[in-house]
Structures are given as C-alpha cells and as structure tokens.
Amino acid sequence: FFKQKTAYDIASCLVGSEMCIRDRLSLPGHVHSKLIQNYKERSDDRKTKADELDVDGTSRLENMEEVGIESQPSREGRRDAHGVIKHVTATLLEVRPGLGSTPRLTELTATAVERLVFGELYEDVYEEIAEGSASIDEALMKKMYEFEMEHRATRESDSDEQKGVKRGGYPISQDDISIGALEALLSLPEARTPADKLDLCVRFLEEISRHFDNARNRSKAMSADYLLKMVCEHIIVSKVPRLNAELAFLEEFARDEQLLRGREGYSLVTLQASVHFLNASKDFNSDVFQKEGGGEEKD
C-alpha cells in the first residue's frame, strides 16, 4: 500500500510539474518558453553564419589546415541546451519546493524537464553532436560492411568443392544473437532523452545476459571478455547508424545520478568500451574473433 501510495505521489508531482512548465502563464512555463525561443534564435543565427561560410569559406578552411589548425565542431548548441535544462529545473524547484524534498523526486523532476526540453531541441542538439562524430561513425560502418563482404566471399569460396579446403564460415553464429538485444540497440536513434536511451542500453545488456543464460551448455558465468565479444557481435549485426554520436549524446547529457544507479552506468561504459574497441580495430577477424580458428574459447 505504501509503495503504491509513494508511486502515486511521485506520478502526481511529475504530472503537476509538466503541466506547470507547459503553462506559459506560470513562472517555470514563462522561463521555459523564453529560453526555448532564445535557443532557437541563437541556433538560426549559427546556421546563417555557417551558410555564409559555405559560400567563401573553403579557402579559409584550407588555410587552417595548411598551418596545422584543426577545425573543431561547435559546442554552442550543447551549452545552450544545458543552460535551458538547468534554469528551467531551478525555476520549477523554486516554485514547487516539494519536488526537491528527496533526491529521487529531484532526479525525476530533472528527467521531466529534460523530456520537455528535448522534445523541442533534440534534433538540433543531436545533429551538432553527430557532425562531430561523422567521420568516426562513417569509418566504423565501412569496416562492418567490409567485414561482412569479406566473409560472404569466403562462404562462396567454401562452397566450391573443387577447392577441397574448408576455410570456415561467418564467425557470428545466429545462435549467439539475441533478437531482443538487437531491438533495444536499434531503438536507440528513436529515443530522444538521456533517460530513454539509458533504459535501452540497460535492456540491451539484460537481453544479452538472458540469451546467454538460456543458451545450451552454459554452466559458467559470463566472463568480461566474452561479454565484450557478444556486445561487439550485436553491434556488427545491428549496424546502428551514428552509434558513436548516440553514445556521445549520453556522455554529454546523462546525469551523475543516473549513471551512479549501477545498471545504467555499467551498461553505458560497456557499450562505450565495445564501440571504442571496434573503432580502434584494424581487423575484426583477429581482434574480435581471434579464437575462432584456434580452438574453443575459454570462459
């Protein structure tokens, strides 16, 4: 009963806070609408300046490269988004101090504010992040497709009986792939808040763990190395577009309170480590599947 009452109270507070922010006549609603308007004006101004540079800025960029100056992606949109979230949250807590009575309520209030803010600003903020991660995401996608094409050619070669030599098939077995994990990973680009993206990261690892536990002949606990390999396999199969940008968004906007809860922080770090490993790898065959041809893997 008390758990249900607490959940009801929390839900009521959050619904009330969202209604308060949406009400432009309230102080939080006024602050929210004005800051969103200012953000969009500044964003339009940045885009106008970028368009002007596209006309005659090529030579300027070439001169920067000649003298060894690297062009850095803009962070102004992210800084502005942080400011909007911070000031709207602070105003809401000032007007409704009960929402800050416990750390849990404060966190949920911040999540509610983020949901409303990113409902209007997500695309602009995400595109800024994606622009900075474009080259590494393109390189990762290229490596994954080349890896598949290489093994497709190998399978075609193996089917030629005149060769008389079996060189091995595709190293990723369907039995090792969890459909639930793939669905969670492929849903990342659709989520628009840090909380929703973190929930998908948690579900992704939980589905992999559940799939491992349900597999046959699994009598031992999953090792860290084997978990890394399974995560890499799912990343290669799913080919989530701009996965580096997805993780960069979480690294930028996920709050410490969210990451310190345990599952969320562990899931994000595991995904980051796996993606970093694939980014750095020059040969998936030797780096990820190095034990495939050399005997059974050890747990």
Short mmCIF file of C-alpha atoms in Angstrom, two decimals:
data_model
loop_
_atom_site.label_atom_id
_atom_site.label_comp_id
_atom_site.label_asym_id
_atom_site.label_seq_id
_atom_site.Cartn_x
_atom_site.Cartn_y
_atom_site.Cartn_z
CA PHE A 1 0.00 0.00 0.00
CA PHE A 2 2.73 2.44 0.97
CA LYS A 3 4.71 1.60 -2.17
CA GLN A 4 1.64 2.23 -4.30
CA LYS A 5 0.93 5.50 -2.49
CA THR A 6 4.54 6.66 -2.94
CA ALA A 7 4.43 5.83 -6.65
CA TYR A 8 1.11 7.68 -6.94
CA ASP A 9 2.52 10.74 -5.16
CA ILE A 10 5.59 10.78 -7.41
CA ALA A 11 3.47 10.44 -10.54
CA SER A 12 1.16 13.20 -9.36
CA CYS A 13 4.08 15.53 -8.66
CA LEU A 14 5.61 14.88 -12.07
CA VAL A 15 2.34 15.39 -13.92
CA GLY A 16 1.86 18.61 -11.99
CA SER A 17 5.39 19.79 -12.80
CA GLU A 18 4.91 19.12 -16.52
CA MET A 19 1.61 20.98 -16.51
CA CYS A 20 3.29 23.86 -14.68
CA ILE A 21 6.05 24.07 -17.31
CA ARG A 22 3.57 23.86 -20.18
CA ASP A 23 1.53 26.69 -18.65
CA ARG A 24 3.14 29.81 -20.10
CA LEU A 25 1.43 31.98 -17.50
CA SER A 26 3.38 30.26 -14.72
CA LEU A 27 6.93 31.31 -13.91
CA PRO A 28 8.51 27.96 -14.96
CA GLY A 29 6.39 27.96 -18.12
CA HIS A 30 7.42 31.53 -18.93
CA VAL A 31 11.12 30.75 -18.34
CA HIS A 32 10.85 27.58 -20.42
CA SER A 33 9.18 29.25 -23.42
CA LYS A 34 11.56 32.23 -23.38
CA LEU A 35 14.69 30.07 -23.14
CA ILE A 36 13.48 27.77 -25.91
CA GLN A 37 12.80 30.83 -28.06
CA ASN A 38 16.27 32.22 -27.32
CA TYR A 39 17.86 28.86 -28.11
CA LYS A 40 16.14 28.68 -31.49
CA GLU A 41 17.13 32.25 -32.34
CA ARG A 42 20.76 31.54 -31.50
CA SER A 43 20.59 28.27 -33.45
CA ASP A 44 19.19 30.05 -36.51
CA ASP A 45 21.96 32.62 -36.22
CA ARG A 46 24.61 29.89 -36.10
CA LYS A 47 23.13 28.20 -39.18
CA THR A 48 23.05 31.50 -41.07
CA LYS A 49 26.72 32.09 -40.31
CA ALA A 50 27.54 28.51 -41.37
CA ASP A 51 25.71 29.02 -44.67
CA GLU A 52 27.66 32.21 -45.28
CA LEU A 53 30.93 30.34 -44.70
CA ASP A 54 29.90 27.70 -47.22
CA VAL A 55 29.93 30.39 -49.91
CA ASP A 56 33.52 31.57 -49.45
CA GLY A 57 34.85 29.57 -46.51
CA THR A 58 36.57 26.78 -48.42
CA SER A 59 39.81 28.67 -48.82
CA ARG A 60 39.67 29.67 -45.15
CA LEU A 61 39.43 26.03 -44.07
CA GLU A 62 42.28 25.10 -46.39
CA ASN A 63 44.44 27.82 -44.87
CA MET A 64 43.64 26.49 -41.38
CA GLU A 65 44.80 23.02 -42.41
CA GLU A 66 47.97 24.38 -44.00
CA VAL A 67 49.07 25.98 -40.75
CA GLY A 68 48.11 22.91 -38.72
CA ILE A 69 44.90 24.22 -37.13
CA GLU A 70 42.17 21.61 -36.85
CA SER A 71 38.59 22.75 -37.19
CA GLN A 72 36.62 21.88 -34.05
CA PRO A 73 32.88 21.10 -34.09
CA SER A 74 30.72 23.70 -32.39
CA ARG A 75 29.55 23.08 -28.82
CA GLU A 76 27.33 26.14 -28.61
CA GLY A 77 24.10 24.18 -29.07
CA ARG A 78 25.00 21.75 -26.31
CA ARG A 79 25.98 24.54 -23.95
CA ASP A 80 22.71 26.33 -24.62
CA ALA A 81 20.71 23.12 -24.05
CA HIS A 82 22.46 22.56 -20.71
CA GLY A 83 21.56 26.13 -19.76
CA VAL A 84 17.89 25.69 -20.67
CA ILE A 85 17.60 22.46 -18.65
CA LYS A 86 19.43 23.93 -15.66
CA HIS A 87 17.43 27.16 -15.43
CA VAL A 88 14.02 25.58 -16.07
CA THR A 89 14.71 22.92 -13.42
CA ALA A 90 15.91 25.52 -10.91
CA THR A 91 12.84 27.70 -11.51
CA LEU A 92 10.48 24.74 -11.15
CA LEU A 93 12.10 23.67 -7.87
CA GLU A 94 11.91 27.24 -6.59
CA VAL A 95 8.19 27.47 -7.33
CA ARG A 96 7.43 23.92 -6.15
CA PRO A 97 10.00 23.14 -3.43
CA GLY A 98 8.25 19.85 -2.64
CA LEU A 99 9.70 18.43 -5.87
CA GLY A 100 13.14 18.78 -4.31
CA SER A 101 12.24 17.23 -0.97
CA THR A 102 14.06 13.98 -1.76
CA PRO A 103 16.94 13.13 -4.13
CA ARG A 104 14.64 10.76 -6.03
CA LEU A 105 11.98 13.43 -6.59
CA THR A 106 14.65 15.94 -7.64
CA GLU A 107 16.03 13.47 -10.16
CA LEU A 108 12.59 12.68 -11.55
CA THR A 109 11.83 16.38 -11.83
CA ALA A 110 15.03 16.91 -13.81
CA THR A 111 14.07 13.98 -16.07
CA ALA A 112 10.63 15.52 -16.66
CA VAL A 113 12.26 18.83 -17.61
CA GLU A 114 14.66 17.07 -19.98
CA ARG A 115 11.77 15.27 -21.66
CA LEU A 116 10.04 18.58 -22.38
CA VAL A 117 13.20 20.42 -23.44
CA PHE A 118 14.49 17.69 -25.74
CA GLY A 119 11.00 17.33 -27.15
CA GLU A 120 11.72 20.67 -28.86
CA LEU A 121 15.52 20.81 -29.11
CA TYR A 122 16.66 17.21 -29.59
CA GLU A 123 17.15 17.24 -33.35
CA ASP A 124 19.21 20.42 -33.31
CA VAL A 125 21.40 19.26 -30.39
CA TYR A 126 21.83 15.75 -31.77
CA GLU A 127 22.83 17.00 -35.23
CA GLU A 128 25.57 19.10 -33.65
CA ILE A 129 26.91 16.01 -31.87
CA ALA A 130 26.54 13.83 -34.97
CA GLU A 131 28.50 16.34 -37.02
CA GLY A 132 31.46 15.97 -34.68
CA SER A 133 31.23 12.15 -34.78
CA ALA A 134 30.53 11.84 -38.51
CA SER A 135 33.98 10.72 -39.64
CA ILE A 136 34.43 8.03 -36.99
CA ASP A 137 30.87 6.74 -37.48
CA GLU A 138 31.39 6.51 -41.23
CA ALA A 139 34.66 4.64 -40.70
CA LEU A 140 33.02 2.18 -38.30
CA MET A 141 30.11 1.49 -40.66
CA LYS A 142 32.53 0.95 -43.54
CA LYS A 143 34.55 -1.59 -41.53
CA MET A 144 31.41 -3.52 -40.57
CA TYR A 145 30.21 -3.78 -44.16
CA GLU A 146 33.67 -4.74 -45.40
CA PHE A 147 33.82 -7.45 -42.72
CA GLU A 148 30.52 -8.92 -43.93
CA MET A 149 31.52 -8.72 -47.60
CA GLU A 150 34.80 -10.47 -46.85
CA HIS A 151 33.05 -13.40 -45.20
CA ARG A 152 30.39 -13.54 -47.88
CA ALA A 153 33.20 -14.05 -50.39
CA THR A 154 34.70 -16.67 -48.10
CA ARG A 155 31.41 -18.60 -47.95
CA GLU A 156 31.13 -18.54 -51.72
CA SER A 157 34.68 -19.82 -51.98
CA ASP A 158 33.97 -22.57 -49.42
CA SER A 159 31.05 -23.81 -51.48
CA ASP A 160 33.37 -24.64 -54.36
CA GLU A 161 34.07 -28.33 -53.81
CA GLN A 162 36.99 -28.27 -56.24
CA LYS A 163 38.94 -26.25 -53.70
CA GLY A 164 38.84 -29.17 -51.31
CA VAL A 165 39.62 -26.87 -48.38
CA LYS A 166 37.19 -25.62 -45.74
CA ARG A 167 38.28 -22.17 -44.56
CA GLY A 168 35.49 -21.52 -42.09
CA GLY A 169 32.18 -19.69 -42.24
CA TYR A 170 30.86 -16.43 -40.91
CA PRO A 171 32.18 -16.11 -37.34
CA ILE A 172 28.95 -14.69 -35.91
CA SER A 173 26.51 -17.50 -35.20
CA GLN A 174 22.78 -16.87 -35.27
CA ASP A 175 22.54 -18.83 -32.03
CA ASP A 176 24.65 -16.17 -30.29
CA ILE A 177 22.44 -13.26 -31.36
CA SER A 178 19.54 -12.08 -29.22
CA ILE A 179 16.61 -10.59 -31.14
CA GLY A 180 15.59 -8.64 -28.02
CA ALA A 181 19.07 -7.15 -27.72
CA LEU A 182 19.04 -6.14 -31.38
CA GLU A 183 15.65 -4.49 -30.98
CA ALA A 184 16.87 -2.48 -27.99
CA LEU A 185 20.04 -1.37 -29.78
CA LEU A 186 18.21 -0.44 -32.98
CA SER A 187 15.74 1.64 -30.94
CA LEU A 188 18.48 3.98 -29.68
CA PRO A 189 18.13 6.52 -32.52
CA GLU A 190 14.37 6.76 -31.85
CA ALA A 191 14.81 7.72 -28.17
CA ARG A 192 15.07 11.45 -27.57
CA THR A 193 16.05 11.77 -23.91
CA PRO A 194 19.06 10.55 -21.91
CA ALA A 195 16.76 8.54 -19.61
CA ASP A 196 15.11 6.71 -22.51
CA LYS A 197 18.44 5.97 -24.21
CA LEU A 198 19.93 4.67 -20.95
CA ASP A 199 16.92 2.41 -20.43
CA LEU A 200 17.56 0.91 -23.87
CA CYS A 201 21.24 0.37 -23.04
CA VAL A 202 20.23 -1.47 -19.87
CA ARG A 203 17.70 -3.58 -21.76
CA PHE A 204 20.31 -4.36 -24.40
CA LEU A 205 22.72 -5.87 -21.87
CA GLU A 206 19.94 -7.61 -19.97
CA GLU A 207 18.74 -9.30 -23.16
CA ILE A 208 22.28 -10.43 -23.97
CA SER A 209 22.68 -11.84 -20.46
CA ARG A 210 19.30 -13.57 -20.64
CA HIS A 211 20.18 -15.04 -24.02
CA PHE A 212 23.49 -16.31 -22.64
CA ASP A 213 21.79 -17.88 -19.61
CA ASN A 214 19.22 -19.63 -21.78
CA ALA A 215 21.78 -21.00 -24.23
CA ARG A 216 22.70 -24.65 -24.07
CA ASN A 217 25.76 -25.93 -22.24
CA ARG A 218 26.24 -22.68 -20.33
CA SER A 219 27.34 -23.87 -16.92
CA LYS A 220 29.70 -20.99 -16.10
CA ALA A 221 29.22 -17.27 -15.57
CA MET A 222 29.86 -14.95 -18.49
CA SER A 223 33.39 -13.53 -18.44
CA ALA A 224 34.12 -9.88 -19.19
CA ASP A 225 35.97 -10.83 -22.38
CA TYR A 226 33.08 -12.93 -23.63
CA LEU A 227 30.59 -10.16 -22.81
CA LEU A 228 32.72 -7.71 -24.81
CA LYS A 229 32.74 -10.11 -27.75
CA MET A 230 28.96 -10.62 -27.61
CA VAL A 231 28.33 -6.86 -27.48
CA CYS A 232 30.66 -6.37 -30.45
CA GLU A 233 28.83 -9.10 -32.37
CA HIS A 234 25.48 -7.40 -31.80
CA ILE A 235 26.90 -4.03 -32.85
CA ILE A 236 28.24 -5.53 -36.07
CA VAL A 237 24.95 -7.27 -36.86
CA SER A 238 22.70 -4.31 -35.98
CA LYS A 239 24.76 -1.60 -37.73
CA VAL A 240 23.11 1.18 -35.76
CA PRO A 241 23.66 4.40 -37.71
CA ARG A 242 25.80 7.00 -35.91
CA LEU A 243 26.34 4.84 -32.84
CA ASN A 244 29.30 6.97 -31.73
CA ALA A 245 27.02 10.00 -31.80
CA GLU A 246 24.41 8.15 -29.73
CA LEU A 247 26.98 7.41 -27.02
CA ALA A 248 28.41 10.93 -27.23
CA PHE A 249 24.92 12.30 -26.57
CA LEU A 250 24.63 10.12 -23.47
CA GLU A 251 28.11 11.06 -22.27
CA GLU A 252 27.14 14.72 -22.68
CA PHE A 253 23.69 14.73 -21.06
CA ALA A 254 23.37 11.70 -18.77
CA ARG A 255 23.45 12.95 -15.18
CA ASP A 256 25.67 11.51 -12.47
CA GLU A 257 22.58 10.47 -10.50
CA GLN A 258 21.52 8.28 -13.43
CA LEU A 259 24.93 6.72 -14.01
CA LEU A 260 25.58 6.03 -10.32
CA ARG A 261 22.49 3.85 -10.01
CA GLY A 262 24.58 0.92 -11.24
CA ARG A 263 22.86 -0.70 -14.20
CA GLU A 264 22.74 2.47 -16.28
CA GLY A 265 26.38 3.37 -15.68
CA TYR A 266 27.62 -0.18 -16.26
CA SER A 267 25.60 -0.53 -19.46
CA LEU A 268 26.88 2.76 -20.88
CA VAL A 269 30.51 2.00 -20.01
CA THR A 270 30.24 -1.48 -21.54
CA LEU A 271 28.81 -0.10 -24.78
CA GLN A 272 31.42 2.67 -24.88
CA ALA A 273 34.25 0.16 -24.39
CA SER A 274 32.91 -2.11 -27.13
CA VAL A 275 32.42 0.70 -29.63
CA HIS A 276 35.86 2.12 -28.82
CA PHE A 277 37.34 -1.35 -29.37
CA LEU A 278 35.66 -1.63 -32.79
CA ASN A 279 36.69 1.92 -33.72
CA ALA A 280 40.32 1.11 -32.97
CA SER A 281 40.31 -2.35 -34.56
CA LYS A 282 42.01 -2.72 -37.92
CA ASP A 283 40.91 -6.33 -38.35
CA PHE A 284 37.75 -7.69 -36.72
CA ASN A 285 38.83 -11.25 -37.52
CA SER A 286 41.96 -11.11 -35.41
CA ASP A 287 40.80 -8.60 -32.78
CA VAL A 288 37.25 -9.78 -32.06
CA PHE A 289 37.24 -13.37 -33.32
CA GLN A 290 40.89 -14.28 -32.77
CA LYS A 291 39.96 -17.57 -31.03
CA GLU A 292 37.50 -18.71 -33.66
CA GLY A 293 40.07 -20.70 -35.60
CA GLY A 294 42.29 -21.67 -32.75
CA GLY A 295 40.12 -23.96 -30.71
CA GLU A 296 37.31 -23.44 -28.28
CA GLU A 297 37.00 -20.30 -26.28
CA LYS A 298 37.69 -20.41 -22.62
CA ASP A 299 35.19 -18.99 -20.17
#
